[in-house]
CSV table of N, CA and C in Angstrom, one decimal:
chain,number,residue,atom,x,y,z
A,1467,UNK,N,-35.8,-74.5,131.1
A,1467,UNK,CA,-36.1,-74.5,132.5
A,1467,UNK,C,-34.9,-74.0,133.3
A,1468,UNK,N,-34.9,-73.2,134.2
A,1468,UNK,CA,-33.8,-72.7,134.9
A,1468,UNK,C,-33.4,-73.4,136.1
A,1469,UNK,N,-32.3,-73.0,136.3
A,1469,UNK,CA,-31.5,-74.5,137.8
A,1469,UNK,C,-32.2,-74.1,139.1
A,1470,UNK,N,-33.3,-73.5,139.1
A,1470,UNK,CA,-33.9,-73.0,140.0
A,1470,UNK,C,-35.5,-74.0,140.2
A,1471,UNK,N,-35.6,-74.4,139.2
A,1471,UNK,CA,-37.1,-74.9,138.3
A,1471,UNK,C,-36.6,-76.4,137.8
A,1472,UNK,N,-37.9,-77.2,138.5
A,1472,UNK,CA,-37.4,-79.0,137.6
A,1472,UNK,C,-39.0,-79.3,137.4
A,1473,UNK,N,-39.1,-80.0,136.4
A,1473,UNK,CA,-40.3,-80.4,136.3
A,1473,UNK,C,-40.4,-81.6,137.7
A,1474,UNK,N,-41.6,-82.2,137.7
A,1474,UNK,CA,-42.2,-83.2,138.8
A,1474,UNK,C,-41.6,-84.6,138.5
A,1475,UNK,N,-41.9,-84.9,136.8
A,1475,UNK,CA,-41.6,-85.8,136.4
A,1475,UNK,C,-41.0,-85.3,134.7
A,1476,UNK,N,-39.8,-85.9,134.6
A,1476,UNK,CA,-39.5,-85.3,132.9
A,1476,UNK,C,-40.0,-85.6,132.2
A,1477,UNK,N,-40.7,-86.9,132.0
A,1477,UNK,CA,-41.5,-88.2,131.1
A,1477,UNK,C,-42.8,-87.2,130.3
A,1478,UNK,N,-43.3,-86.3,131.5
A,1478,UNK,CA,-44.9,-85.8,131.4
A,1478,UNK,C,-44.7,-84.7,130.6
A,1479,UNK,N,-43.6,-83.8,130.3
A,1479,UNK,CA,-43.7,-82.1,129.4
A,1479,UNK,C,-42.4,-82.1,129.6
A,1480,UNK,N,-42.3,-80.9,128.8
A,1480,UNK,CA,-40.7,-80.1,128.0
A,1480,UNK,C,-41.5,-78.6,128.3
A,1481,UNK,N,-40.7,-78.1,128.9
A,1481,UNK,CA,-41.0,-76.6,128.3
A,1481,UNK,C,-39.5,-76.2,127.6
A,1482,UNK,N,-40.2,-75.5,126.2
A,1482,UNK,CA,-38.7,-75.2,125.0
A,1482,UNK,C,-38.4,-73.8,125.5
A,1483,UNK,N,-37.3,-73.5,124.9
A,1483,UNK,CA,-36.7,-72.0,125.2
A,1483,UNK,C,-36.9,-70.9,124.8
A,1484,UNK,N,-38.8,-71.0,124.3
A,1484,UNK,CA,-39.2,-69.9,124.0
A,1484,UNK,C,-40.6,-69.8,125.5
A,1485,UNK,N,-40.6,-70.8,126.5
A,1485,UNK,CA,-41.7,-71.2,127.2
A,1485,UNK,C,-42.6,-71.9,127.0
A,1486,UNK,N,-42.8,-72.1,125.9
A,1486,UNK,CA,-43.8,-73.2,125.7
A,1486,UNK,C,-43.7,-73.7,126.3
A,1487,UNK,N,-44.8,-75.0,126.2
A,1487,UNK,CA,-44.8,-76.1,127.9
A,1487,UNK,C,-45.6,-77.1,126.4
A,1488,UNK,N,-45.0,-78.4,126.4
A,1488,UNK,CA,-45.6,-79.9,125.4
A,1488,UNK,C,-45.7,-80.6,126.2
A,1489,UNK,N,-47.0,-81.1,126.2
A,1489,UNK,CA,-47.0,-82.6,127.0
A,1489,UNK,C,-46.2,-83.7,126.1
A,1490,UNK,N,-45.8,-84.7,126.3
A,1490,UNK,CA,-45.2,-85.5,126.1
A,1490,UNK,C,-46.4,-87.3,125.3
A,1491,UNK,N,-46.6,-87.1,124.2
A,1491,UNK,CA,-47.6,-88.2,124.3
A,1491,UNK,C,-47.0,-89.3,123.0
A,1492,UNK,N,-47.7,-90.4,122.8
A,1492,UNK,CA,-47.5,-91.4,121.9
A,1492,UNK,C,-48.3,-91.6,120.8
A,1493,UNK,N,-48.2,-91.9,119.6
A,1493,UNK,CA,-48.9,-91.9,118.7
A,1493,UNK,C,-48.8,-93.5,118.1
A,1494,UNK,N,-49.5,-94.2,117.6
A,1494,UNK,CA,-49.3,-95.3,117.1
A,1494,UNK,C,-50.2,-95.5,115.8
A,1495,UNK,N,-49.3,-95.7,114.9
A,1495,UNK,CA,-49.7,-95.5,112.9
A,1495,UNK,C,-50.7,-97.0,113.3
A,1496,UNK,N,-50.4,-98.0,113.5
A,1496,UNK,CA,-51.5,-99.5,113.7
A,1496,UNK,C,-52.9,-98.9,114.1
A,1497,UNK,N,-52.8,-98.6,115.1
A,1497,UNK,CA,-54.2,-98.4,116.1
A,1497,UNK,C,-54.7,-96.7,115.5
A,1498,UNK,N,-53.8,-96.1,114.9
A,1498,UNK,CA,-54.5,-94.5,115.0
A,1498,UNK,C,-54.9,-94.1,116.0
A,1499,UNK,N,-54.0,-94.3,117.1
A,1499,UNK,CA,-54.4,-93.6,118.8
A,1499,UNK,C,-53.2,-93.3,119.0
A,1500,UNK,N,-53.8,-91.7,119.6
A,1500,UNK,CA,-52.7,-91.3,120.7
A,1500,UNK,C,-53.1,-91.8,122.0
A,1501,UNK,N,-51.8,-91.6,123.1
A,1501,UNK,CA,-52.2,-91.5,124.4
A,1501,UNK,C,-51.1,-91.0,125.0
A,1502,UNK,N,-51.5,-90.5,126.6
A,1502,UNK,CA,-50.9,-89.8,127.1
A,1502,UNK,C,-50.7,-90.5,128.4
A,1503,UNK,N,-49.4,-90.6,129.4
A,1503,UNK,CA,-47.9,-90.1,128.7
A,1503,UNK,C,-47.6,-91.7,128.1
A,1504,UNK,N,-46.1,-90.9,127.4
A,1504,UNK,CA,-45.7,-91.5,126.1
A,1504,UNK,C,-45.2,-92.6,126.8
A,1505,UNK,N,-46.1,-93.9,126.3
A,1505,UNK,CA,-45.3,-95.4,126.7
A,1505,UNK,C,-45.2,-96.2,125.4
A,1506,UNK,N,-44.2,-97.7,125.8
A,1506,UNK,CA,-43.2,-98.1,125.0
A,1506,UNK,C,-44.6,-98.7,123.4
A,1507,UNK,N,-45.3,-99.0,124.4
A,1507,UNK,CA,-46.1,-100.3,123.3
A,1507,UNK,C,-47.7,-99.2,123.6
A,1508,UNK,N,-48.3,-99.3,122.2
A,1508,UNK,CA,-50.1,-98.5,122.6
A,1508,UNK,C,-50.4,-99.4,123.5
A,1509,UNK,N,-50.9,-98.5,124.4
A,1509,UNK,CA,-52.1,-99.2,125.5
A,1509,UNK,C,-53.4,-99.7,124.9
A,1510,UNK,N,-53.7,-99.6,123.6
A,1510,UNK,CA,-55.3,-99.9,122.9
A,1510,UNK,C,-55.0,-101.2,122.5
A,1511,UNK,N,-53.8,-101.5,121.6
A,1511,UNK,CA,-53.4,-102.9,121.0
A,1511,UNK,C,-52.1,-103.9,121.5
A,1512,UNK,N,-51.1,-103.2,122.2
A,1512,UNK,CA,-50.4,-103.6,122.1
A,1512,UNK,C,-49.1,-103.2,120.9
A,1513,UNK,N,-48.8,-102.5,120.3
A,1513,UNK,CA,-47.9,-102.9,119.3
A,1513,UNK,C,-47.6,-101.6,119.7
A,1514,UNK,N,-45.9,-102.3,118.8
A,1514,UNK,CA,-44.5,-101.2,119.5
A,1514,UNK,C,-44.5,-100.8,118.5
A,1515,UNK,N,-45.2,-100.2,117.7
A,1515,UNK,CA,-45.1,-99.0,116.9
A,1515,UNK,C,-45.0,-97.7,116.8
A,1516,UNK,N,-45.1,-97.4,118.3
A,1516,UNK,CA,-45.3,-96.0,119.3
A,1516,UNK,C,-44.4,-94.8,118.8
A,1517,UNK,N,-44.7,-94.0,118.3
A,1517,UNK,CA,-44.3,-92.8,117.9
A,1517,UNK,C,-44.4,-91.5,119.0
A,1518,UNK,N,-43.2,-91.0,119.3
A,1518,UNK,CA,-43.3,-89.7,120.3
A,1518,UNK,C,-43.9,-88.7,119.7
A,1519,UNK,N,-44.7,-88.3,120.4
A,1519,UNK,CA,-45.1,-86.7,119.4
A,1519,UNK,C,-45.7,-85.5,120.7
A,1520,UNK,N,-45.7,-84.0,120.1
A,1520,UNK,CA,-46.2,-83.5,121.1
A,1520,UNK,C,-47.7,-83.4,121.0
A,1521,UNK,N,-48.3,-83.3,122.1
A,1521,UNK,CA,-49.6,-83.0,122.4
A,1521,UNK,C,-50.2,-82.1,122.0
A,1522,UNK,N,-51.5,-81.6,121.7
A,1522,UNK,CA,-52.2,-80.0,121.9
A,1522,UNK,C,-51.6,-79.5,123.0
A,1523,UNK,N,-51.7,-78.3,122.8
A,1523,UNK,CA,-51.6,-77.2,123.9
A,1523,UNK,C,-52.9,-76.6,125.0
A,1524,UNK,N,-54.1,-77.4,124.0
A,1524,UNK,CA,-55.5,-76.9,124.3
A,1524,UNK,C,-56.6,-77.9,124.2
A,1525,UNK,N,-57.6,-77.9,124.9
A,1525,UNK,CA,-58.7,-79.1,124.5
A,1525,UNK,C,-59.7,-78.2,125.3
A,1526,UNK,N,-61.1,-78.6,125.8
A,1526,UNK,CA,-62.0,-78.7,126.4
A,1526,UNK,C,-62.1,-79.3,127.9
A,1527,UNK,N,-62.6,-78.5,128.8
A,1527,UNK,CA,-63.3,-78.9,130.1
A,1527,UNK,C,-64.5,-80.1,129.5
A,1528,UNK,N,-63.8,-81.5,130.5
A,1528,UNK,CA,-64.5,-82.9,130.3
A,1528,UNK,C,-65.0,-82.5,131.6
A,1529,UNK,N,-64.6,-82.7,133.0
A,1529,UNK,CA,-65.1,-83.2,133.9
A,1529,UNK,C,-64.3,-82.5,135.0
A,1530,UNK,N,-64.8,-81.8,136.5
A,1530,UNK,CA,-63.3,-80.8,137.4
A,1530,UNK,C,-64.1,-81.4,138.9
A,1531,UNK,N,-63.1,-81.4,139.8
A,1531,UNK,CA,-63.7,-81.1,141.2
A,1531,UNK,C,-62.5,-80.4,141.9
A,1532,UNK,N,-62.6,-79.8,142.7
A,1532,UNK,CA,-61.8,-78.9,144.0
A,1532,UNK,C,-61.2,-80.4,144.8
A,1533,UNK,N,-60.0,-80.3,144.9
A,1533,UNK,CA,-59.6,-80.9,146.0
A,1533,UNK,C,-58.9,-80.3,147.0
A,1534,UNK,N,-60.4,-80.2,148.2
A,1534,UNK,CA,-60.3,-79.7,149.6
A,1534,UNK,C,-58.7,-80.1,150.8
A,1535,UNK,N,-58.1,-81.6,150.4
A,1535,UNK,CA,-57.6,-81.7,151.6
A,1535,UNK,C,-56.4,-82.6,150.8
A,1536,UNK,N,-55.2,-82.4,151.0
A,1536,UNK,CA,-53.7,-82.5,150.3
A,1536,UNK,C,-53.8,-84.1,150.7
A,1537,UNK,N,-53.7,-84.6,149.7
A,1537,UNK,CA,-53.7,-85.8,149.3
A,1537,UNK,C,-51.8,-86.5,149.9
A,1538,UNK,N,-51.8,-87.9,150.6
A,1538,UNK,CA,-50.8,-88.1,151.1
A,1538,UNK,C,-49.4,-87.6,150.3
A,1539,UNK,N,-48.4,-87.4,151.0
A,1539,UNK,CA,-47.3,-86.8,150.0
A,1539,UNK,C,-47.1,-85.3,149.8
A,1540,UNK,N,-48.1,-84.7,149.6
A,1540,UNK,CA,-48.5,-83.4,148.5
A,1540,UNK,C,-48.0,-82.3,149.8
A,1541,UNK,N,-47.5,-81.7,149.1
A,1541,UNK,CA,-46.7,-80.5,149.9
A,1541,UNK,C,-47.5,-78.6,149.3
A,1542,UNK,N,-47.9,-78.9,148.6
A,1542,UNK,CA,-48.6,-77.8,148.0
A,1542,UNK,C,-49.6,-77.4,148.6
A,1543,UNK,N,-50.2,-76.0,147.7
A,1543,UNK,CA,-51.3,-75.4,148.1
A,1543,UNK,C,-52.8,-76.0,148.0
A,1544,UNK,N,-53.9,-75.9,149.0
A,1544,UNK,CA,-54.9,-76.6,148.6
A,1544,UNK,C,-56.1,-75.3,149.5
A,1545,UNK,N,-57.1,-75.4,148.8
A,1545,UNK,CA,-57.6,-76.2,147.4
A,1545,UNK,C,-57.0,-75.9,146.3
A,1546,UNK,N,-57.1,-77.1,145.6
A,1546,UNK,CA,-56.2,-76.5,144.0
A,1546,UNK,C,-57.9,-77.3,143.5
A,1547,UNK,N,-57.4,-77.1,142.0
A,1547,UNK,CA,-58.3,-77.5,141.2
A,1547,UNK,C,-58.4,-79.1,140.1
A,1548,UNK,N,-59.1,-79.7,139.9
A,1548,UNK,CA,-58.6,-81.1,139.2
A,1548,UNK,C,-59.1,-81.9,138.7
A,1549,UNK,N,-59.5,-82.1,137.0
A,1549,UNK,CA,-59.9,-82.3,136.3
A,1549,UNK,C,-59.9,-83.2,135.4
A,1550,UNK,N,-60.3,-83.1,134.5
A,1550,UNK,CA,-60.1,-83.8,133.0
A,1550,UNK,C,-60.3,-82.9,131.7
A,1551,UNK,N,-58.8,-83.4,130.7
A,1551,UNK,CA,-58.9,-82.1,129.7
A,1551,UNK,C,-59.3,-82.7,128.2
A,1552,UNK,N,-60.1,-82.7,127.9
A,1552,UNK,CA,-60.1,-83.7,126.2
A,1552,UNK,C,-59.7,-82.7,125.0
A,1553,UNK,N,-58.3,-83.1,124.6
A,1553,UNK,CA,-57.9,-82.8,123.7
A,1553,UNK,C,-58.1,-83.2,122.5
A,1554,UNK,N,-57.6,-82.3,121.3
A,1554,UNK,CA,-57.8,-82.5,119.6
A,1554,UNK,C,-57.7,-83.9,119.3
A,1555,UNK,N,-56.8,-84.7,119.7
A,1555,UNK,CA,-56.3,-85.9,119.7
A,1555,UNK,C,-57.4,-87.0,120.1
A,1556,UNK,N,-58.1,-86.5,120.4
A,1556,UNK,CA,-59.6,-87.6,121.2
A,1556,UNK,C,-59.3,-88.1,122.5
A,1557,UNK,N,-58.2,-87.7,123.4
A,1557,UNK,CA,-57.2,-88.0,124.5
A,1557,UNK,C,-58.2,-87.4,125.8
A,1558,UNK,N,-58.5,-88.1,127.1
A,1558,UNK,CA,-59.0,-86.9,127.9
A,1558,UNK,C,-57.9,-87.3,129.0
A,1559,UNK,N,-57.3,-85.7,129.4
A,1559,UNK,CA,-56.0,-86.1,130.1
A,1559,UNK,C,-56.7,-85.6,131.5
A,1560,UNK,N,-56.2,-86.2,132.5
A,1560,UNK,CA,-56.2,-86.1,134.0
A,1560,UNK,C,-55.2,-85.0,134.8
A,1561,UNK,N,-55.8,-83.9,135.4
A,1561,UNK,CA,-54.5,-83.0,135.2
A,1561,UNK,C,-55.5,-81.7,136.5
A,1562,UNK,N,-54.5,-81.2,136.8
A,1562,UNK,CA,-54.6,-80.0,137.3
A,1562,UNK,C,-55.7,-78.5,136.8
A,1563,UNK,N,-56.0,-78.5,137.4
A,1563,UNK,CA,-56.8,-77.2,137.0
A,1563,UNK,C,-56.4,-76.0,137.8
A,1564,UNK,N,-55.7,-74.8,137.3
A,1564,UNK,CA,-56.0,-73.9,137.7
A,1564,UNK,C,-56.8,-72.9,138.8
A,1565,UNK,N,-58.0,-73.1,138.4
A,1565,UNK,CA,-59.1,-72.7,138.9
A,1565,UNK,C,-59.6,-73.6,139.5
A,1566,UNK,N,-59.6,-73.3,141.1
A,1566,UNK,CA,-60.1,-74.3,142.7
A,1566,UNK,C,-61.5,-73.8,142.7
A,1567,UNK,N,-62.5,-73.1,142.3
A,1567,UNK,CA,-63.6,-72.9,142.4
A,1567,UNK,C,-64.6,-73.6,141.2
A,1568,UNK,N,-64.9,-74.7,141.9
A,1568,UNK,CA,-65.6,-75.1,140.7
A,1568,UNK,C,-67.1,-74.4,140.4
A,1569,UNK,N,-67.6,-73.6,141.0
A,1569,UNK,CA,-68.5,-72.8,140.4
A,1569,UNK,C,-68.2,-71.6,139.3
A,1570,UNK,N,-67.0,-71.4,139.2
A,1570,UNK,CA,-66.9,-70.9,137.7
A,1570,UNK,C,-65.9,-71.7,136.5
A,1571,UNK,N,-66.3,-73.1,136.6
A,1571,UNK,CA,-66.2,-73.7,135.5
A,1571,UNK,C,-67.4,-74.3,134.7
A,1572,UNK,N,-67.2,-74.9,133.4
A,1572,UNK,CA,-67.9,-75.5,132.7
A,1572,UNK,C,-68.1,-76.6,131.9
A,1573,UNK,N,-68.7,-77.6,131.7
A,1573,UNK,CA,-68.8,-78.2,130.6
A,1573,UNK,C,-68.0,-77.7,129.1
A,1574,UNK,N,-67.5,-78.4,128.8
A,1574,UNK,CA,-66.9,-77.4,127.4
A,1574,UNK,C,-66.0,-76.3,127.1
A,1575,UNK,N,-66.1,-75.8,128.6
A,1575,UNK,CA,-65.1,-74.6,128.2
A,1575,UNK,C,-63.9,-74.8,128.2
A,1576,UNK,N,-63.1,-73.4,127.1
A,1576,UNK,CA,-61.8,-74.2,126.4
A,1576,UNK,C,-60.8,-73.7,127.4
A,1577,UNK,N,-59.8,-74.6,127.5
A,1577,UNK,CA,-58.7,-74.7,128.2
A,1577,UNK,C,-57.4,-74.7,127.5
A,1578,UNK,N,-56.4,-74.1,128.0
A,1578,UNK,CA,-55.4,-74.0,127.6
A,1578,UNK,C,-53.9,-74.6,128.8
A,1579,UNK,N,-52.8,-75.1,128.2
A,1579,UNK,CA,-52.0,-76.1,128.9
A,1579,UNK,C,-50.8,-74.7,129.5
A,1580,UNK,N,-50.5,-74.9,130.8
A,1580,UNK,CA,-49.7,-74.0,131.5
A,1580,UNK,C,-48.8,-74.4,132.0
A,1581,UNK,N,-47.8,-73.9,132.5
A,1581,UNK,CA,-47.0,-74.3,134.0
A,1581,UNK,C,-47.3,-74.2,135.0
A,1582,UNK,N,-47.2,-74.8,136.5
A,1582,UNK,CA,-48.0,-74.7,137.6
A,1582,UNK,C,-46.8,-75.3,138.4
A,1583,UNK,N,-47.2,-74.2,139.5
A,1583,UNK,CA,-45.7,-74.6,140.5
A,1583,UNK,C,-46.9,-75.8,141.4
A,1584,UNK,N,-46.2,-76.4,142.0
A,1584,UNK,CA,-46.0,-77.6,142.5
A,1584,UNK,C,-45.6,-77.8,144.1
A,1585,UNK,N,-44.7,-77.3,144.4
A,1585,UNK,CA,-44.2,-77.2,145.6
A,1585,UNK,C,-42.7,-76.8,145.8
A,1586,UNK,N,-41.4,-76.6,146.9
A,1586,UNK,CA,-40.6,-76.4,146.4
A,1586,UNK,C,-39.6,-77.7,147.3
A,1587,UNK,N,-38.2,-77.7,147.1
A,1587,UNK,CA,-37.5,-79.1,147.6
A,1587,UNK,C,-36.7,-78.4,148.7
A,1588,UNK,N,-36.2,-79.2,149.6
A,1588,UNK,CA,-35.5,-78.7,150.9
A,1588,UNK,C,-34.1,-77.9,150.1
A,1589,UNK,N,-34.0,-78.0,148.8
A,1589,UNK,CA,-32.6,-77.3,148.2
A,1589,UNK,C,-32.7,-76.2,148.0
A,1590,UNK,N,-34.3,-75.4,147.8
A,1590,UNK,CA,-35.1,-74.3,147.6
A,1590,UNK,C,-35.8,-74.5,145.9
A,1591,UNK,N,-35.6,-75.8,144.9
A,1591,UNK,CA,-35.7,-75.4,143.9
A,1591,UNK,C,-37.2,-76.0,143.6
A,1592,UNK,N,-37.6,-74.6,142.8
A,1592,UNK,CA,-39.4,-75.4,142.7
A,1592,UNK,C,-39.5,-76.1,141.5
A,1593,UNK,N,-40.5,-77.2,142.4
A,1593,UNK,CA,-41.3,-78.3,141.7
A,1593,UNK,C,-42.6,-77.9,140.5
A,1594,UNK,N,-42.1,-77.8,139.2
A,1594,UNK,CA,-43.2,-77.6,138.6
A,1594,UNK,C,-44.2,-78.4,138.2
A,1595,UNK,N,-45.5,-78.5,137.6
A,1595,UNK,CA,-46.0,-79.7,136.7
A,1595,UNK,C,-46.7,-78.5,135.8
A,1596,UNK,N,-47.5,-79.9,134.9
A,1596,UNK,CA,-48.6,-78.7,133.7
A,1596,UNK,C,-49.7,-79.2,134.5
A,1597,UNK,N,-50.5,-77.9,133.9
A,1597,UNK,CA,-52.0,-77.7,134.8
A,1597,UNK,C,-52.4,-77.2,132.7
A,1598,UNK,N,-54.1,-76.9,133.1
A,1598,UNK,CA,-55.0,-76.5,132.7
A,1598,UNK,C,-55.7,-75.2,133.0
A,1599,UNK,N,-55.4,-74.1,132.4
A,1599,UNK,CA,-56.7,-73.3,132.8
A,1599,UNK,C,-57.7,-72.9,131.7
A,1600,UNK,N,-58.7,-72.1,131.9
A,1600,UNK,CA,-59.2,-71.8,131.2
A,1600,UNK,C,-59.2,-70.9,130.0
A,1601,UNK,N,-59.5,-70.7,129.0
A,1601,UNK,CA,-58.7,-69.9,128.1
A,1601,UNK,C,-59.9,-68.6,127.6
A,1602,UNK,N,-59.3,-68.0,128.4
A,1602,UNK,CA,-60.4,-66.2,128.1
A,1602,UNK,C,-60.3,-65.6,127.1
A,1603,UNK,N,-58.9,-65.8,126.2
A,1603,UNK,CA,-58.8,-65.9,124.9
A,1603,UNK,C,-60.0,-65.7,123.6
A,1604,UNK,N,-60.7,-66.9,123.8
A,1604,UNK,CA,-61.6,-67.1,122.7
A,1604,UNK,C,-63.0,-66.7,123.1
């Protein structure tokens, strides 16, 4: 990421130095669940057996709405878009959507994990996070 560019939060993704963008999630060998983001102990059992690992890059449209009016705080553009992504993992993550028009989304359709600017800081340096869009790919 360049000194121009910070993520929102570091905890939630990495992008490596080829651009990729990883969400950040936890694995636990006890329970056989991941979840997302990566905390100390599984949220399903309890046990500190939590292994870091990265996420999919890709899952399925669970659930989306438009959000019309900038939620307290939020310095960004709106409408943006905002959903739910259920990845390979059985995980359905809560996250940004690309696409503010929810009449051209769907049930099921595949999504792919992105960078999404965010807003910028009074120093000029922009705020990124990961979003979701759709993947015209397949």
């Amino acid at each position: 990421m360049s000194t121009a560019t910070r993520a929102v939060h570091d905890a939630l993704f990495r992008l490596d130095d080829d651009g990729a963008i990883k969400l950040l999630g936890g694995f636990s060998p006890s329970s056989g669940k991941h979840h997302f983001p990566l905390l100390p102990a599984c949220p399903y059992t309890g046990a500190d057996d939590v292994q870091p690992v990265d996420l999919s890059d890709h899952g399925t449209l669970w659930g989306w709405t438009a959000v019309t009016t900038a939620p307290p705080g939020y310095e960004g553009d709106v409408p943006f878009g905002f959903g739910v992504v259920e990845l390979p993992e059985g995980l359905r993550v809560i996250t940004r959507i690309t696409e503010s028009d929810p009449a051209r989304l769907e049930f099921g359709m595949p999504m792919h994990l992105v960078v999404a600017p965010l807003n910028t800081d009074a120093d000029g340096t922009q705020v990124v996070t990961y979003a979701f869009e759709p993947d015209t790919s397949i």
